[in-house]
Structures are given as structure tokens and as C-alpha cells.
Short mmCIF file of C-alpha atoms in Angstrom, two decimals:
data_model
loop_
_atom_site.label_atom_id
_atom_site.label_comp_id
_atom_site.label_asym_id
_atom_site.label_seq_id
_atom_site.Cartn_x
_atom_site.Cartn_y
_atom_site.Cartn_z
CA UNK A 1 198.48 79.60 -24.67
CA UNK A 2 201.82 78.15 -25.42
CA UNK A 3 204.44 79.71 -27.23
CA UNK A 4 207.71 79.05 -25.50
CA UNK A 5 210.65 81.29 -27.08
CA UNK A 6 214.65 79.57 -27.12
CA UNK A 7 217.83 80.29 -27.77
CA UNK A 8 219.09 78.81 -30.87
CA UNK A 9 222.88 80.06 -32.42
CA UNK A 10 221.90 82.97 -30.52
CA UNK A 11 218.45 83.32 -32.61
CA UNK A 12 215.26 83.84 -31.10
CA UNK A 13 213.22 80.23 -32.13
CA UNK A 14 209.83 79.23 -30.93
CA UNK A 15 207.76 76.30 -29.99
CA UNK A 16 204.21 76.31 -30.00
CA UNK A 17 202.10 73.61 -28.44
CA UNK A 18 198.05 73.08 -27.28
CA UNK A 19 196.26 70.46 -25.90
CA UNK A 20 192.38 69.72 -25.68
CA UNK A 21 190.65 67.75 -23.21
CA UNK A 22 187.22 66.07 -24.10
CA UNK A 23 184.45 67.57 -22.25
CA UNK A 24 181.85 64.42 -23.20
CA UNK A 25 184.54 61.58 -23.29
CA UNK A 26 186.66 61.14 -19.97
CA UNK A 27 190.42 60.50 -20.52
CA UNK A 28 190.23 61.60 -24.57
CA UNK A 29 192.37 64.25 -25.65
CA UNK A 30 194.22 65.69 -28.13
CA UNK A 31 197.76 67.34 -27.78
CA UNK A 32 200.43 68.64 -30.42
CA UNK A 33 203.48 71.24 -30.38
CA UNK A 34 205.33 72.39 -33.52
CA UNK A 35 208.40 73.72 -33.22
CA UNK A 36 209.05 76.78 -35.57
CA UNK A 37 212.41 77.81 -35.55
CA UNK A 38 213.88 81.17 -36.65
CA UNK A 39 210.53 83.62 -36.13
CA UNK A 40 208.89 86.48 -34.80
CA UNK A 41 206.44 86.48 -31.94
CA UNK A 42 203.42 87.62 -34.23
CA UNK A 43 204.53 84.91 -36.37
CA UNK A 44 204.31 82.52 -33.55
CA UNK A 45 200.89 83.79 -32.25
CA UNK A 46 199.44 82.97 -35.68
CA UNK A 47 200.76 79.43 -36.15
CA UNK A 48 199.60 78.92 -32.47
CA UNK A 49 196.26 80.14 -33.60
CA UNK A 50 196.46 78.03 -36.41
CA UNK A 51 197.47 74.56 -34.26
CA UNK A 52 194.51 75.56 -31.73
CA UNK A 53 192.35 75.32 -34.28
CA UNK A 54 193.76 72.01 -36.18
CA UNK A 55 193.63 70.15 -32.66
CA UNK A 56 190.48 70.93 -31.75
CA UNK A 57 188.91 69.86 -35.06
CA UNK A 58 190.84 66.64 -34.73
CA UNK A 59 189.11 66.30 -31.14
CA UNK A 60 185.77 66.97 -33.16
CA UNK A 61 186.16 64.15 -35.15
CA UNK A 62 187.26 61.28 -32.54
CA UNK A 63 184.61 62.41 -29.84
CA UNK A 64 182.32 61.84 -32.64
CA UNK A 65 184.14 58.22 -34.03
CA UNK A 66 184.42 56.93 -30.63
CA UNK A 67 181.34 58.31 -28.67
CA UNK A 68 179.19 55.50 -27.57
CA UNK A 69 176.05 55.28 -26.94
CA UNK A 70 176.34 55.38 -23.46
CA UNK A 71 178.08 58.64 -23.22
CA UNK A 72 175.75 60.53 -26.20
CA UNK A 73 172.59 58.80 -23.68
CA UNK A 74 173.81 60.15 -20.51
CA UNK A 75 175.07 63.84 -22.28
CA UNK A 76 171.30 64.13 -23.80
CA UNK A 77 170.48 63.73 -19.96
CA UNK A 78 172.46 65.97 -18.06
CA UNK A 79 172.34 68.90 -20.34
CA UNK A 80 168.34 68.25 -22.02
CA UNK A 81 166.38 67.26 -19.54
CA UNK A 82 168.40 67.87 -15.82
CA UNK A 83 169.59 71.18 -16.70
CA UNK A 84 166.30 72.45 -17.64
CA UNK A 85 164.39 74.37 -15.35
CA UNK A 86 161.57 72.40 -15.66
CA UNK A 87 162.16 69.06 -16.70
CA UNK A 88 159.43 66.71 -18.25
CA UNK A 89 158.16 63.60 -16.79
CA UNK A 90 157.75 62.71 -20.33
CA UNK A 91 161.67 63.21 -20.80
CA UNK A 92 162.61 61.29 -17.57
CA UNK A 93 160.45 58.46 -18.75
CA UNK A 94 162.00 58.58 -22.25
CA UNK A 95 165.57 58.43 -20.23
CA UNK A 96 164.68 55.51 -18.25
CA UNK A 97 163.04 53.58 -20.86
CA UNK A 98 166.23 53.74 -22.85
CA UNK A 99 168.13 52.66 -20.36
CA UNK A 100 166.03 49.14 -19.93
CA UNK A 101 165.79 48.38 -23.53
CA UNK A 102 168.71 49.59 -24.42
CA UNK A 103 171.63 48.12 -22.11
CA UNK A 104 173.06 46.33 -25.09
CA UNK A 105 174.25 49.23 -26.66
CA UNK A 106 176.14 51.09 -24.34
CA UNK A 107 179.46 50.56 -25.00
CA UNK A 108 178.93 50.48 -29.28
CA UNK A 109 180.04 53.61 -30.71
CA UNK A 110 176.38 55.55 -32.10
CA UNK A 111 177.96 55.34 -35.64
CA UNK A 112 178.06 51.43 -35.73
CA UNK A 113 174.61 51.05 -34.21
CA UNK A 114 171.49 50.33 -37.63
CA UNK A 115 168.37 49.34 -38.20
CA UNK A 116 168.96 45.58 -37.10
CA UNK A 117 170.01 46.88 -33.64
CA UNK A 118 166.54 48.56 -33.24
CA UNK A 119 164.94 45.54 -34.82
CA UNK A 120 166.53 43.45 -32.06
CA UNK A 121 165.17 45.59 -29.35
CA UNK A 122 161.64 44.89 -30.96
CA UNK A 123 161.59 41.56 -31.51
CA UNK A 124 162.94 41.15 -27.47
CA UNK A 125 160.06 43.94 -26.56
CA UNK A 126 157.52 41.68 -28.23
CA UNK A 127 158.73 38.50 -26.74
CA UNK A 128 158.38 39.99 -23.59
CA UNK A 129 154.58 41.17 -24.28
CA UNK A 130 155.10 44.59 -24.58
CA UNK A 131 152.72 46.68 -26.14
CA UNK A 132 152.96 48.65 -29.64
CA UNK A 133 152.73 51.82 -28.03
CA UNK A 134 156.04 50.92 -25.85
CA UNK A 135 157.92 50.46 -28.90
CA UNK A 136 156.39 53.44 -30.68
CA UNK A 137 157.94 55.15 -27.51
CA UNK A 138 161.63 53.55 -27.62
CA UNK A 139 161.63 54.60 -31.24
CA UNK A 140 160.46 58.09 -30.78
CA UNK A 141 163.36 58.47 -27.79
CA UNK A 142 166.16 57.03 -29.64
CA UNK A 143 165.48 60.03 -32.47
CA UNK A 144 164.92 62.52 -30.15
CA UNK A 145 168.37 61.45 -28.43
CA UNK A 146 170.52 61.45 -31.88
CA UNK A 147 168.62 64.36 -32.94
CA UNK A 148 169.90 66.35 -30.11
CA UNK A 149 173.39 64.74 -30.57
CA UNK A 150 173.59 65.64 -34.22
CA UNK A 151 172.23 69.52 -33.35
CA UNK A 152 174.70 70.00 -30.81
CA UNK A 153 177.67 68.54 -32.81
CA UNK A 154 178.42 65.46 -30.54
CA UNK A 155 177.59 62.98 -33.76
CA UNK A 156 178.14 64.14 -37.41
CA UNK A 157 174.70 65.09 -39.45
CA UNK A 158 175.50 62.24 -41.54
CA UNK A 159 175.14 59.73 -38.46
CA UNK A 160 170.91 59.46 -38.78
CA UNK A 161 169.12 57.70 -35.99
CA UNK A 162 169.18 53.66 -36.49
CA UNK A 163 165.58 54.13 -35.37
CA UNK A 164 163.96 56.05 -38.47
CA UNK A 165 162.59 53.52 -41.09
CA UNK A 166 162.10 50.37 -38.72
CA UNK A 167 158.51 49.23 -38.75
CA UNK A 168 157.34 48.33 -35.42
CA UNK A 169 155.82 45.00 -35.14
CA UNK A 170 151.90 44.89 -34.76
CA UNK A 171 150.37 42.49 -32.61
CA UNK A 172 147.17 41.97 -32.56
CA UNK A 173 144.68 44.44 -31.25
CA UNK A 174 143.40 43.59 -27.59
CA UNK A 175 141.36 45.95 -25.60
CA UNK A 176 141.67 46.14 -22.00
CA UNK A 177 138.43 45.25 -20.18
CA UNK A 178 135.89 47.99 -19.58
CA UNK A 179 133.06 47.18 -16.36
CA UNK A 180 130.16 48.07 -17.32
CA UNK A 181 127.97 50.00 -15.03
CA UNK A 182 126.28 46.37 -13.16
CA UNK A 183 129.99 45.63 -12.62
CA UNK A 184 131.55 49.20 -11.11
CA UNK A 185 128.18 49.73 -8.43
CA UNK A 186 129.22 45.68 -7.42
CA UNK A 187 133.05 47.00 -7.41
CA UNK A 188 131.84 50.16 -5.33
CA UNK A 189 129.26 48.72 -3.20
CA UNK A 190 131.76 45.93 -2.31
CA UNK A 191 134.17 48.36 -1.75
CA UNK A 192 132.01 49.96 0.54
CA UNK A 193 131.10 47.01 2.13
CA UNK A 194 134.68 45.89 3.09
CA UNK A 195 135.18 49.17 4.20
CA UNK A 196 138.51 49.39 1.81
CA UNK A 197 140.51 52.03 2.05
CA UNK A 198 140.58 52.87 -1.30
CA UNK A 199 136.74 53.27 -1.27
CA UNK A 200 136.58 56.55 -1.72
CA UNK A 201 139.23 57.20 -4.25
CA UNK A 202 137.52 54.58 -6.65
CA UNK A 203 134.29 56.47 -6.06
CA UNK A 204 136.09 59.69 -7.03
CA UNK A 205 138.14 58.13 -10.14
CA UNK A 206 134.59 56.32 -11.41
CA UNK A 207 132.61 59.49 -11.35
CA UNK A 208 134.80 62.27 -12.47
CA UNK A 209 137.24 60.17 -14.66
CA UNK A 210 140.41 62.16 -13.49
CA UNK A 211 143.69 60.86 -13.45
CA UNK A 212 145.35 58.99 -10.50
CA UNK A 213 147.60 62.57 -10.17
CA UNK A 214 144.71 65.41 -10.89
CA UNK A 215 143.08 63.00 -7.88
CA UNK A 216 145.84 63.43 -5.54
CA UNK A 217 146.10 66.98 -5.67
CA UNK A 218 142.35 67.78 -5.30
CA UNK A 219 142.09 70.76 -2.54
CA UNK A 220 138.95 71.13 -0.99
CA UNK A 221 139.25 75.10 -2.37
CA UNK A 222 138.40 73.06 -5.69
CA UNK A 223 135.16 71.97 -4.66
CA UNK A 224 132.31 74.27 -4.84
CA UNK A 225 128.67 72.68 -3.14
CA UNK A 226 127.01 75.79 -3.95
CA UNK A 227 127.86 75.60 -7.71
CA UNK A 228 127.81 71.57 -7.84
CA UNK A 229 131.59 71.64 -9.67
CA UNK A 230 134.93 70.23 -9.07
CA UNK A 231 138.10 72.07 -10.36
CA UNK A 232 140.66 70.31 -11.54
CA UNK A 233 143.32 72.61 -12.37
CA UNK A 234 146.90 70.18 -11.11
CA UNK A 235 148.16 66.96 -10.74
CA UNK A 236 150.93 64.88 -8.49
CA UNK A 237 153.73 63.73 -10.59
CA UNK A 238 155.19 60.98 -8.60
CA UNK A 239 158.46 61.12 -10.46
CA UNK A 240 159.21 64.31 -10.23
CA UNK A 241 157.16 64.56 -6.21
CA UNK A 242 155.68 67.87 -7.61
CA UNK A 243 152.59 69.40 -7.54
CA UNK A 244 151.92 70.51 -11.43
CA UNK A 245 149.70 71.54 -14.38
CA UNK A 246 146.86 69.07 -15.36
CA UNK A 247 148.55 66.19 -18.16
CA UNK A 248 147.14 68.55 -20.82
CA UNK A 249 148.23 72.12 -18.94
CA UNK A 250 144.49 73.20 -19.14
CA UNK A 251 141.84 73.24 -16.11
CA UNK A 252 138.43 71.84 -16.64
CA UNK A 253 135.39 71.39 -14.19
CA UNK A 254 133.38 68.53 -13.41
CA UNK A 255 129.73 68.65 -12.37
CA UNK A 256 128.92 66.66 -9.05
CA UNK A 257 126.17 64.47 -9.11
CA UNK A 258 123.96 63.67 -5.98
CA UNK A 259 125.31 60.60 -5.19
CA UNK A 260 129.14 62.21 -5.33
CA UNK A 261 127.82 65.03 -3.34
CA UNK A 262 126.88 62.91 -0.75
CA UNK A 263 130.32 61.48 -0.99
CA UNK A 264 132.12 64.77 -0.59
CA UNK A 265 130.08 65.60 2.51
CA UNK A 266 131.02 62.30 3.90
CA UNK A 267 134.64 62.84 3.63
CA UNK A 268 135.05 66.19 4.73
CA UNK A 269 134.69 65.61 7.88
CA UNK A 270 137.37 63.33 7.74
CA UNK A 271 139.88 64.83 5.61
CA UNK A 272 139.33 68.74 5.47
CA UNK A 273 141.94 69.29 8.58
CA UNK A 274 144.53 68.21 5.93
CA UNK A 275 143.13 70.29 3.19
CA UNK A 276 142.84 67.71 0.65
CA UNK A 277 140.08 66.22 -0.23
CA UNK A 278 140.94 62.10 -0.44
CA UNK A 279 142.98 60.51 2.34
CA UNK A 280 146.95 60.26 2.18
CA UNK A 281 147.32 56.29 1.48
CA UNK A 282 150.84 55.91 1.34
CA UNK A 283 150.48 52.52 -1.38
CA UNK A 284 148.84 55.06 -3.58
CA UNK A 285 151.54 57.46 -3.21
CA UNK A 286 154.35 55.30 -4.10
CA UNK A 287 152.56 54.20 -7.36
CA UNK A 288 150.83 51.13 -6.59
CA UNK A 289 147.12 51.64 -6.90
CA UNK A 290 147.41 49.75 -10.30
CA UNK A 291 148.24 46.18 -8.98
CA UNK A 292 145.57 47.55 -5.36
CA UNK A 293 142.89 47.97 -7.87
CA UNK A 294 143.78 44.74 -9.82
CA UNK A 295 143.62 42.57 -6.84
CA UNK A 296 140.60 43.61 -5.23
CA UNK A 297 138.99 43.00 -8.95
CA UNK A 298 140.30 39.21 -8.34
CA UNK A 299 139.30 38.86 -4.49
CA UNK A 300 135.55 39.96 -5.77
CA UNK A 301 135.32 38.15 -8.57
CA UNK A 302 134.75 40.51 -11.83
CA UNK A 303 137.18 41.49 -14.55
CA UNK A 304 140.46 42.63 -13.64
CA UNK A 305 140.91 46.12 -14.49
CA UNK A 306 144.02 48.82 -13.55
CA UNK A 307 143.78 52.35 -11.73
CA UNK A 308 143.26 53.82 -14.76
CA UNK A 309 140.97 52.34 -16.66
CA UNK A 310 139.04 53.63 -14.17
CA UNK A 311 138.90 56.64 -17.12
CA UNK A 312 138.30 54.28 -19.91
CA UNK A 313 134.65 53.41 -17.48
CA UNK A 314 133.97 56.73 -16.84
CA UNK A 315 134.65 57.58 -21.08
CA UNK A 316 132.00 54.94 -21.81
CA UNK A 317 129.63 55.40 -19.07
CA UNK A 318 129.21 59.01 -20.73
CA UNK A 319 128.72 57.74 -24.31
CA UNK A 320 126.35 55.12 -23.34
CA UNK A 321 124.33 57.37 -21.45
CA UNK A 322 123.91 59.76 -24.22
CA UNK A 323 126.54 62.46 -23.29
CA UNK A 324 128.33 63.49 -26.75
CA UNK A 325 131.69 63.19 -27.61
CA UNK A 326 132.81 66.17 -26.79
CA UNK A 327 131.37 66.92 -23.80
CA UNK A 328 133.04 63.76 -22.34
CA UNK A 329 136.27 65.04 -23.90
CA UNK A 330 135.76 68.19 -22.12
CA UNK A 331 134.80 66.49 -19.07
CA UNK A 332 137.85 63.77 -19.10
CA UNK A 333 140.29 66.45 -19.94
CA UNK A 334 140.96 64.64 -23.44
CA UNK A 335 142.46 66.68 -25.98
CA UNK A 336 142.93 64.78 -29.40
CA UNK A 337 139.80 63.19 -30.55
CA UNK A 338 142.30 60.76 -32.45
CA UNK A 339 143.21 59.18 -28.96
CA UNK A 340 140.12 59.07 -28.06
CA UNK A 341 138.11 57.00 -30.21
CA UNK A 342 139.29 53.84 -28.84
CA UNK A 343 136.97 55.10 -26.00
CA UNK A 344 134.18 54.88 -28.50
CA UNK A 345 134.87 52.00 -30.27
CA UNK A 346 134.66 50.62 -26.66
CA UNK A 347 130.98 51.71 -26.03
CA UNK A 348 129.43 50.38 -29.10
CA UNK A 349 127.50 53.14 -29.40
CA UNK A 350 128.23 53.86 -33.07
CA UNK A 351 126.84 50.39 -33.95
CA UNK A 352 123.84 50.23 -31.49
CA UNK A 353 120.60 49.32 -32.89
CA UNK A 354 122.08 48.85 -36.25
CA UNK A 355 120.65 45.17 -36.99
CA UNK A 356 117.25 45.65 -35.19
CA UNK A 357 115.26 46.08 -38.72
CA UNK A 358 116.92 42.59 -40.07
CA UNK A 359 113.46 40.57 -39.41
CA UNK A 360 115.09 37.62 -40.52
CA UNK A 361 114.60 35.11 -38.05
CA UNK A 362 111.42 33.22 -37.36
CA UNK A 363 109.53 34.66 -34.31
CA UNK A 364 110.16 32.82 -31.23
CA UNK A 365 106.63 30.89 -30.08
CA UNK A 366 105.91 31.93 -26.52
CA UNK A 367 104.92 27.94 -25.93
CA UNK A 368 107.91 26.78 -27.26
CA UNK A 369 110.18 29.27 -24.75
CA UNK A 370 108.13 28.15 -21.58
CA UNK A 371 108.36 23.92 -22.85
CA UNK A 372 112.51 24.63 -22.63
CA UNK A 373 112.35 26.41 -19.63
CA UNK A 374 110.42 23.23 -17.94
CA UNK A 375 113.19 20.68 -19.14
CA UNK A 376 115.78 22.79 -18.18
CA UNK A 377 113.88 22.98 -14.73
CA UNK A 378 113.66 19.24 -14.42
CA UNK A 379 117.31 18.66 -15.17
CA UNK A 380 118.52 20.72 -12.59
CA UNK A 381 116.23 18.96 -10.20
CA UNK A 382 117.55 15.34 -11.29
CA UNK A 383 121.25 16.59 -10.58
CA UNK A 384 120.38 17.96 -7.46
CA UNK A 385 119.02 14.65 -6.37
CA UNK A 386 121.65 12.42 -7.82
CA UNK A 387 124.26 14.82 -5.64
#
């Protein structure tokens, strides 16, 4: 508080001045002083009350005309997502994507940025082959960061998100490749063969479908021979390097089959001194079973697939083989059965056997088959010889 009294023709006078610092913009602040004249203290103490008041309003109003973007993206961090106890990979992710995609903005104050701005980022997403779901998740973070700003006071309520109302651009639909169950025992049994590292992990991944993280953290404790189950009840987050809940926050169990059985046996004695039950590769650790799993698809020759579509195998393995959709849900540790009907769409199962009563084409004549199969025979023996 300051309320300096002085002398003036031998009257008591007073000036009154306050000053306001910026907690969210450094350097920006805000200072005034009034000088009163002829007046009591009490007088003085309300007019100071009065100032305090008018300068910190005025504050208000330039944090919020000059904040940028770059200052409302890194307040949304430090006080949403690193002062919280428990802070969501989802959140970090959110915070980092921003920061990629967003690098353009920093400096523009949040009230000057619109819809073209977000449109921008789009278009450049697209060029760069991004999928819709990445955009979907820039424009989801952008509204969760102005919706926080606006709720804490750091942007007006007028000042909407540039984000709501853009239409993400569609591309069209491509599904990531799916091996079939020829293709992941010649992925395995190669595997095996090479005597890869990641043999067993792949093994584990194919037959239980669990996530790269729920496989990380599997204890031996969660394995129960007499009962024929697997628990799997946490999950590595490798942003966070914690041990946590399951992607969902619910434990499920997963039946072991004979042939995973004899897998488990196999690697306890070489991993039950460290308690877990799949070896500590360090590539895995630091995030890079992905590209691992990618390459060895390439040095074997079958369809490239990632870590985790690994899940997207197991997901149609179980349809195709008759297991309902929601005991593979329950199995996978999928929740929304919105998500998950890509995984159906994938098997085909809906639209199996749907043509087989057509009876439209003429009957293939058994004489005819083996007469093609005896020129196609002969060809390949003239090419042989001519080579």
C-alpha cells in the first residue's frame, strides 16, 4: 500500500499510488499515483482502494489484448497439466503436438488468431500425410487450451477458439494391413528361426493382443499356470517412465493357450530372476519397436505392419475364429464398440458367405480345368528351356 502523506501550506495532502506486475506476461505492468490534496487518511485509504482496483482491471484487459499464443500455450502447461498431481500422457501429448503444428502462432496475440489459421495448419498436416485422426487431435487441443484460458480469465469469454467450426479435411479411407494367420506363424516361425530378440515379445503381443505398455509391465505374479490366465492390470508409459493403470484404468485377464503356455515356461527360466516376464530390450524401451517390427516385416518379405497392429491381428484372429464381439472386446481391453468396428470391418466376417447362393455362373467343367493346367505346364517348360 501507498499512501504517502505531505506537507502542503501547512495542510496534511496525500498521494496515493499502486502498481501491478503481470504474473503470465514478463515485463507488463501497470502503475498509476493520484495525488489528492487536502484529505483525511480514511479518505485516502478509500481512493487507494479505489486506484487498486482501476489498475488491476486495466492489467486485465492488456494481459488479455496482448497475450500470445505462446504465453496462453505454455500457462495451460505449467498450471493444467505440470502442476497436477498426476498428469496425463494424453495432456503431454496434446502439449507437444501443439507445439509442432503450431510454431507459427506463437508470437500472434490469441485474439487475432481464426478459422483460416487452423485451416492453414490442415492443409500443411495433409500435405505432409498426416492422418484425420491427427487433426481431429490438434483441433480438440487448441479448444481445450482456450477453453482453459477463457475459464481462468487469461482471454475474454468473447475470444472463442479459432478451432470450433473448421471441418477437417477427409482423405480417403486406407486401412493399415492386417496378416492374416498364414502370414503371423511365417512372421513367428521366422522370428524364431533367426533367433530375434524380439521373438518372444511378438509371440506375446500376437496372442494376447495387449498393448506395447500393458506388455512391458507384465510381472510374473500376473501369470497363473494353474488357472491358465494372464492379468493385465498396468502398463509402462514411456513418457511419463511410470508404471500405471491399464489405457482404459480397468484390469482384464487373458486365457493362455497351449502353445503360449509353452512359451511362458520357456522364458521363465530366463527372465523370472528379474521378475518380469519379457526381457528388458532397451530399443523397445526407448519407443522403437514400431520401425523393429516394420523392418523385420521387409527383411522377410510379407506386409509391413507396426508394433501395434499387432492388436488389430489379434482383434481379427478372434472374429474370424468365431469368438464374438464382445468377448474380444473384453479380451483386448476395448471399451467403445464405436472404435472398434474398424476391427470388424477388417475381418469380413459380417459379409462372409453372403454371395454363395448367387448360382449365376456356369459350372466350371472338370476337363476344361485340367486342359489349362497342361498349357500352363508346357509354357513354363518352354521358358525354362529358352533360359
Amino acid at each position: 500500500m501507498a499512501i504517502i502523506p505531505y506537507e502542503l501550506n501547512g495542510q496534511t495532502c496525500y498521494l496515493i499510488r499502486y502498481k501491478a506486475e503481470s504474473r503470465i506476461r514478463h515485463g507488463l505492468k501497470v502503475q498509476r499515483q493520484k495525488k489528492l490534496g487536502v484529505a483525511t487518511l480514511k479518505e485516502a485509504q478509500v481512493e487507494h482502494n479505489q486506484l487498486k482496483r482501476e489498475v488491476k482491471q486495466e492489467l486485465i484487459e492488456k494481459e488479455r489484448s496482448q497475450l500470445s499464443w505462446k504465453h496462453l500455450l505454455s500457462q495451460w502447461f505449467e498450471k493444467d497439466v505440470m502442476e497436477c498431481h498426476h498428469p496425463t500422457s494424453t495432456k503431454v501429448d496434446n502439449y507437444n503436438t501443439l507445439l509442432r503444428h503450431t510454431k507459427e502462432w506463437m508470437e500472434t496475440p490469441v485474439d487475432r488468431l481464426n478459422s483460416m489459421s487452423v485451416q492453414i495448419i490442415f492443409n500443411d498436416m495433409k500435405k505432409l500425410g498426416l492422418s484425420y485422426g491427427r487433426m481431429k487431435s490438434v483441433k480438440g487441443a487448441i479448444n481445450v487450451v482456450f477453453d482453459w484460458g477463457a475459464l481462468n480469465r487469461l482471454i475474454p469469454a468473447t475470444v472463442l477458439s479459432p478451432a470450433r467450426g473448421v471441418k477437417i479435411p477427409k482423405s480417403g479411407s486406407k486401412d493399415k494391413p492386417v496378416l492374416n494367420r498364414g502370414e503371423m506363424r511365417f512372421f513367428l516361425s521366422k522370428a524364431r528361426e533367426l533367433d530375434h530378440e524380439y521373438y518372444p515379445v511378438w509371440a506375446m503381443a500376437f496372442e494376447t493382443g495387449c498393448r506395447s505398455g500393458e506388455l512391458w509391465a507384465l510381472n510374473w505374479t500376473d501369470v497363473d499356470f494353474e488357472r491358465r490366465v494372464i492379468s493385465i492390470n498396468k502398463s509402462y508409459n514411456s513418457r511419463i517412465k511410470k508404471i500405471k493403470s491399464t489405457k482404459t484404468g480397468e484390469p482384464r485377464k487373458v486365457p493362455i493357450s497351449p502353445g503360449l503356455e509353452a512359451l511362458l515356461k520357456e522364458l521363465k527360466l530366463k527372465t523370472a530372476s528379474t521378475g518380469f516376464v519379457l526381457p528388458r530390450i532397451n530399443s523397445w524401451k526407448r519407443g522403437e519397436a514400431a520401425e523393429i517390427t516394420r523392418n523385420f516385416c521387409r527383411l522377410i518379405g510379407i506386409r509391413e505392419i507396426h508394433f501395434h497392429a499387432t492388436r488389430s491381428c489379434f482383434a481379427v484372429m478372434c472374429l474370424e475364429t468365431g469368438k464374438g464381439i464382445t468377448s474380444t472386446m473384453k479380451l483386448g481391453g476395448w471399451k467403445e464398440i464405436k472404435s472398434f468396428q474398424h476391427y470388424v470391418r477388417l475381418s469380413a466376417t459380417e459379409i462372409d458367405g453372403l454371395t454363395d447362393n448367387f448360382n449365376i455362373l456356369p459350372e466350371a467343367k472338370e476337363g476344361r480345368i485340367l486342359e489349362l493346367r497342361a498349357i500352363a505346364a508346357d509354357d513354363e517348360a518352354k521358358i525354362a528351356v529358352s533360359t
